[in-house]
Amino acid sequence: MRRTAFLAPLGLAVILATAAQSPALAQTVTVTIGGELQDKAQDLGERDVRDQADRLGEVVTRALSRDGSLEGARVELVLTDLKPNRPTFQQLGDTPGLDGIRSISIGGATIEGEILRADGTRQPVRYDWYSSSLEEVRGFGTWQDADRAFSRFANNLVAGRYVTR
């Protein structure tokens, strides 16, 4: 019991020291919404579009911090297109005939931007992924394919593949 009591403060000190160092090395990920998507945001629902931009930032930040790649870099992304698999709340309100459960469509996302490395170099990034048929639509989420696009994009960044398709 005494050994455990001794290790607890030591563990806390290690955690605090690590946390103090990580902001200097952490990546900064910012996501903005592209012009064409801003025009579509009224149809899709501005809150839904903003939430998806935030989700993209979270997925990329988590993947990069787990891997440790691009330390000290600034990743500036633009969400240029977004398509839901199911009607959004805004679409359901605007078109009463839509069914929130049975209405499905091909979804996905397009992401562009650039990586500003700590040494000053710039690297463009581009990725898009959409399901190619309704058979590929899996799950019941409104943004299922957009989430899949975000995850695949984050994995590509970690792997060093910045421009695809």
mmCIF file of C-alpha atoms in Angstrom:
data_model
loop_
_atom_site.group_PDB
_atom_site.id
_atom_site.type_symbol
_atom_site.label_atom_id
_atom_site.label_comp_id
_atom_site.label_asym_id
_atom_site.label_seq_id
_atom_site.Cartn_x
_atom_site.Cartn_y
_atom_site.Cartn_z
ATOM 1 C CA MET A 1 0.000 0.000 0.000
ATOM 2 C CA ARG A 2 2.834 2.391 0.843
ATOM 3 C CA ARG A 3 4.469 1.714 -2.527
ATOM 4 C CA THR A 4 1.296 2.752 -4.337
ATOM 5 C CA ALA A 5 1.009 5.921 -2.261
ATOM 6 C CA PHE A 6 4.583 6.833 -3.241
ATOM 7 C CA LEU A 7 3.984 6.246 -6.959
ATOM 8 C CA ALA A 8 0.817 8.385 -7.212
ATOM 9 C CA PRO A 9 2.592 11.765 -6.774
ATOM 10 C CA LEU A 10 5.387 10.613 -9.058
ATOM 11 C CA GLY A 11 2.853 9.667 -11.753
ATOM 12 C CA LEU A 12 1.141 13.042 -11.398
ATOM 13 C CA ALA A 13 4.477 14.817 -11.817
ATOM 14 C CA VAL A 14 5.195 12.871 -15.023
ATOM 15 C CA ILE A 15 1.740 13.677 -16.431
ATOM 16 C CA LEU A 16 2.118 17.391 -15.644
ATOM 17 C CA ALA A 17 5.594 17.507 -17.175
ATOM 18 C CA THR A 18 4.337 15.830 -20.348
ATOM 19 C CA ALA A 19 1.344 18.172 -20.559
ATOM 20 C CA ALA A 20 3.621 21.183 -20.157
ATOM 21 C CA GLN A 21 5.763 20.064 -23.108
ATOM 22 C CA SER A 22 3.013 18.979 -25.495
ATOM 23 C CA PRO A 23 1.520 22.407 -26.432
ATOM 24 C CA ALA A 24 4.839 23.457 -27.963
ATOM 25 C CA LEU A 25 4.936 20.334 -30.129
ATOM 26 C CA ALA A 26 1.224 19.962 -30.809
ATOM 27 C CA GLN A 27 -0.292 20.444 -34.209
ATOM 28 C CA THR A 28 -2.844 23.153 -34.799
ATOM 29 C CA VAL A 29 -5.774 22.023 -36.919
ATOM 30 C CA THR A 30 -8.245 24.612 -38.199
ATOM 31 C CA VAL A 31 -11.230 23.868 -40.391
ATOM 32 C CA THR A 32 -13.185 26.429 -42.375
ATOM 33 C CA ILE A 33 -16.186 25.976 -44.616
ATOM 34 C CA GLY A 34 -15.662 26.588 -48.334
ATOM 35 C CA GLY A 35 -17.708 29.088 -50.332
ATOM 36 C CA GLU A 36 -19.849 26.598 -52.248
ATOM 37 C CA LEU A 37 -20.589 24.654 -49.086
ATOM 38 C CA GLN A 38 -21.561 27.888 -47.329
ATOM 39 C CA ASP A 39 -24.117 28.413 -50.082
ATOM 40 C CA LYS A 40 -25.442 24.855 -49.541
ATOM 41 C CA ALA A 41 -25.443 25.274 -45.751
ATOM 42 C CA GLN A 42 -28.897 26.841 -45.751
ATOM 43 C CA ASP A 43 -30.314 23.759 -47.460
ATOM 44 C CA LEU A 44 -28.406 21.278 -45.287
ATOM 45 C CA GLY A 45 -28.690 23.225 -42.060
ATOM 46 C CA GLU A 46 -25.995 25.606 -40.905
ATOM 47 C CA ARG A 47 -25.658 23.883 -37.544
ATOM 48 C CA ASP A 48 -25.162 20.482 -39.176
ATOM 49 C CA VAL A 49 -22.490 21.850 -41.517
ATOM 50 C CA ARG A 50 -20.662 23.588 -38.661
ATOM 51 C CA ASP A 51 -20.844 20.406 -36.577
ATOM 52 C CA GLN A 52 -19.305 18.412 -39.430
ATOM 53 C CA ALA A 53 -16.471 20.933 -39.789
ATOM 54 C CA ASP A 54 -15.821 20.601 -36.046
ATOM 55 C CA ARG A 55 -15.946 16.816 -36.358
ATOM 56 C CA LEU A 56 -13.343 16.900 -39.140
ATOM 57 C CA GLY A 57 -11.048 18.952 -36.916
ATOM 58 C CA GLU A 58 -11.473 16.501 -34.026
ATOM 59 C CA VAL A 59 -10.786 13.418 -36.163
ATOM 60 C CA VAL A 60 -7.659 14.911 -37.740
ATOM 61 C CA THR A 61 -6.331 16.253 -34.427
ATOM 62 C CA ARG A 62 -6.828 12.896 -32.725
ATOM 63 C CA ALA A 63 -5.131 10.948 -35.531
ATOM 64 C CA LEU A 64 -2.147 13.281 -35.711
ATOM 65 C CA SER A 65 -1.665 13.418 -31.943
ATOM 66 C CA ARG A 66 -1.786 9.611 -31.670
ATOM 67 C CA ASP A 67 0.809 9.222 -34.382
ATOM 68 C CA GLY A 68 2.997 12.176 -33.457
ATOM 69 C CA SER A 69 3.457 13.044 -37.100
ATOM 70 C CA LEU A 70 3.539 16.653 -38.242
ATOM 71 C CA GLU A 71 4.704 17.909 -34.846
ATOM 72 C CA GLY A 72 4.654 21.679 -34.684
ATOM 73 C CA ALA A 73 2.760 21.933 -37.973
ATOM 74 C CA ARG A 74 -0.307 23.989 -38.653
ATOM 75 C CA VAL A 75 -2.952 22.125 -40.642
ATOM 76 C CA GLU A 76 -5.441 24.462 -42.319
ATOM 77 C CA LEU A 77 -8.353 22.608 -43.884
ATOM 78 C CA VAL A 78 -11.320 23.733 -45.952
ATOM 79 C CA LEU A 79 -14.406 21.560 -46.056
ATOM 80 C CA THR A 80 -15.496 22.236 -49.640
ATOM 81 C CA ASP A 81 -18.339 19.749 -50.091
ATOM 82 C CA LEU A 82 -20.498 17.660 -47.837
ATOM 83 C CA LYS A 83 -23.311 15.239 -48.638
ATOM 84 C CA PRO A 84 -25.445 13.476 -46.024
ATOM 85 C CA ASN A 85 -26.665 9.884 -46.264
ATOM 86 C CA ARG A 86 -30.008 10.721 -44.720
ATOM 87 C CA PRO A 87 -31.997 13.948 -44.659
ATOM 88 C CA THR A 88 -30.809 16.555 -42.166
ATOM 89 C CA PHE A 89 -33.216 18.242 -39.749
ATOM 90 C CA GLN A 90 -33.285 21.282 -42.039
ATOM 91 C CA GLN A 91 -34.140 19.148 -45.075
ATOM 92 C CA LEU A 92 -36.842 17.287 -43.164
ATOM 93 C CA GLY A 93 -38.396 20.587 -42.127
ATOM 94 C CA ASP A 94 -38.189 22.080 -45.621
ATOM 95 C CA THR A 95 -39.529 18.984 -47.423
ATOM 96 C CA PRO A 96 -42.279 17.283 -45.403
ATOM 97 C CA GLY A 97 -42.434 14.227 -47.707
ATOM 98 C CA LEU A 98 -38.950 13.035 -46.780
ATOM 99 C CA ASP A 99 -38.638 10.099 -44.425
ATOM 100 C CA GLY A 100 -35.793 10.455 -41.939
ATOM 101 C CA ILE A 101 -35.335 6.694 -41.744
ATOM 102 C CA ARG A 102 -36.047 5.302 -45.206
ATOM 103 C CA SER A 103 -34.720 8.170 -47.339
ATOM 104 C CA ILE A 104 -31.066 7.433 -48.085
ATOM 105 C CA SER A 105 -28.568 8.852 -50.533
ATOM 106 C CA ILE A 106 -24.926 8.710 -51.503
ATOM 107 C CA GLY A 107 -22.892 10.752 -49.029
ATOM 108 C CA GLY A 108 -19.322 11.851 -48.458
ATOM 109 C CA ALA A 109 -17.058 14.870 -48.257
ATOM 110 C CA THR A 110 -14.344 16.828 -50.058
ATOM 111 C CA ILE A 111 -11.482 18.358 -48.082
ATOM 112 C CA GLU A 112 -8.770 20.722 -49.271
ATOM 113 C CA GLY A 113 -6.159 22.824 -47.555
ATOM 114 C CA GLU A 114 -2.500 22.914 -46.691
ATOM 115 C CA ILE A 115 0.003 21.912 -44.057
ATOM 116 C CA LEU A 116 2.367 24.602 -42.814
ATOM 117 C CA ARG A 117 5.323 22.761 -41.332
ATOM 118 C CA ALA A 118 7.469 24.102 -38.501
ATOM 119 C CA ASP A 119 10.337 24.671 -40.979
ATOM 120 C CA GLY A 120 8.144 26.973 -43.093
ATOM 121 C CA THR A 121 7.406 24.609 -45.971
ATOM 122 C CA ARG A 122 3.873 24.323 -47.291
ATOM 123 C CA GLN A 123 2.256 21.111 -48.446
ATOM 124 C CA PRO A 124 -1.141 21.143 -50.199
ATOM 125 C CA VAL A 125 -3.709 18.549 -49.152
ATOM 126 C CA ARG A 126 -6.762 17.304 -51.008
ATOM 127 C CA TYR A 127 -9.063 14.380 -50.423
ATOM 128 C CA ASP A 128 -12.575 13.383 -51.372
ATOM 129 C CA TRP A 129 -14.584 10.261 -50.768
ATOM 130 C CA TYR A 130 -18.193 9.492 -51.642
ATOM 131 C CA SER A 131 -20.006 6.183 -51.738
ATOM 132 C CA SER A 132 -20.391 5.061 -55.305
ATOM 133 C CA SER A 133 -23.746 3.344 -54.863
ATOM 134 C CA LEU A 134 -26.567 3.014 -52.387
ATOM 135 C CA GLU A 135 -25.330 -0.499 -51.604
ATOM 136 C CA GLU A 136 -22.259 1.038 -49.956
ATOM 137 C CA VAL A 137 -24.342 3.132 -47.563
ATOM 138 C CA ARG A 138 -23.947 1.450 -44.194
ATOM 139 C CA GLY A 139 -25.219 2.532 -40.840
ATOM 140 C CA PHE A 140 -28.067 4.746 -39.874
ATOM 141 C CA GLY A 141 -26.287 8.039 -39.274
ATOM 142 C CA THR A 142 -27.019 11.142 -41.276
ATOM 143 C CA TRP A 143 -23.313 11.772 -41.819
ATOM 144 C CA GLN A 144 -22.034 8.177 -41.976
ATOM 145 C CA ASP A 145 -20.100 8.559 -45.245
ATOM 146 C CA ALA A 146 -18.780 11.999 -44.270
ATOM 147 C CA ASP A 147 -17.364 10.442 -41.091
ATOM 148 C CA ARG A 148 -15.802 7.713 -43.199
ATOM 149 C CA ALA A 149 -14.243 10.365 -45.464
ATOM 150 C CA PHE A 150 -12.867 12.222 -42.410
ATOM 151 C CA SER A 151 -11.314 9.047 -40.992
ATOM 152 C CA ARG A 152 -9.769 8.053 -44.299
ATOM 153 C CA PHE A 153 -8.398 11.560 -44.776
ATOM 154 C CA ALA A 154 -6.852 11.547 -41.289
ATOM 155 C CA ASN A 155 -5.277 8.151 -41.945
ATOM 156 C CA ASN A 156 -3.835 9.466 -45.216
ATOM 157 C CA LEU A 157 -2.294 12.441 -43.401
ATOM 158 C CA VAL A 158 -0.679 10.143 -40.848
ATOM 159 C CA ALA A 159 0.651 7.961 -43.674
ATOM 160 C CA GLY A 160 2.064 10.967 -45.537
ATOM 161 C CA ARG A 161 -0.387 10.837 -48.459
ATOM 162 C CA TYR A 162 -1.521 14.426 -48.781
ATOM 163 C CA VAL A 163 -3.141 14.606 -52.202
ATOM 164 C CA THR A 164 -5.370 11.803 -53.407
ATOM 165 C CA ARG A 165 -7.911 11.508 -56.193
#
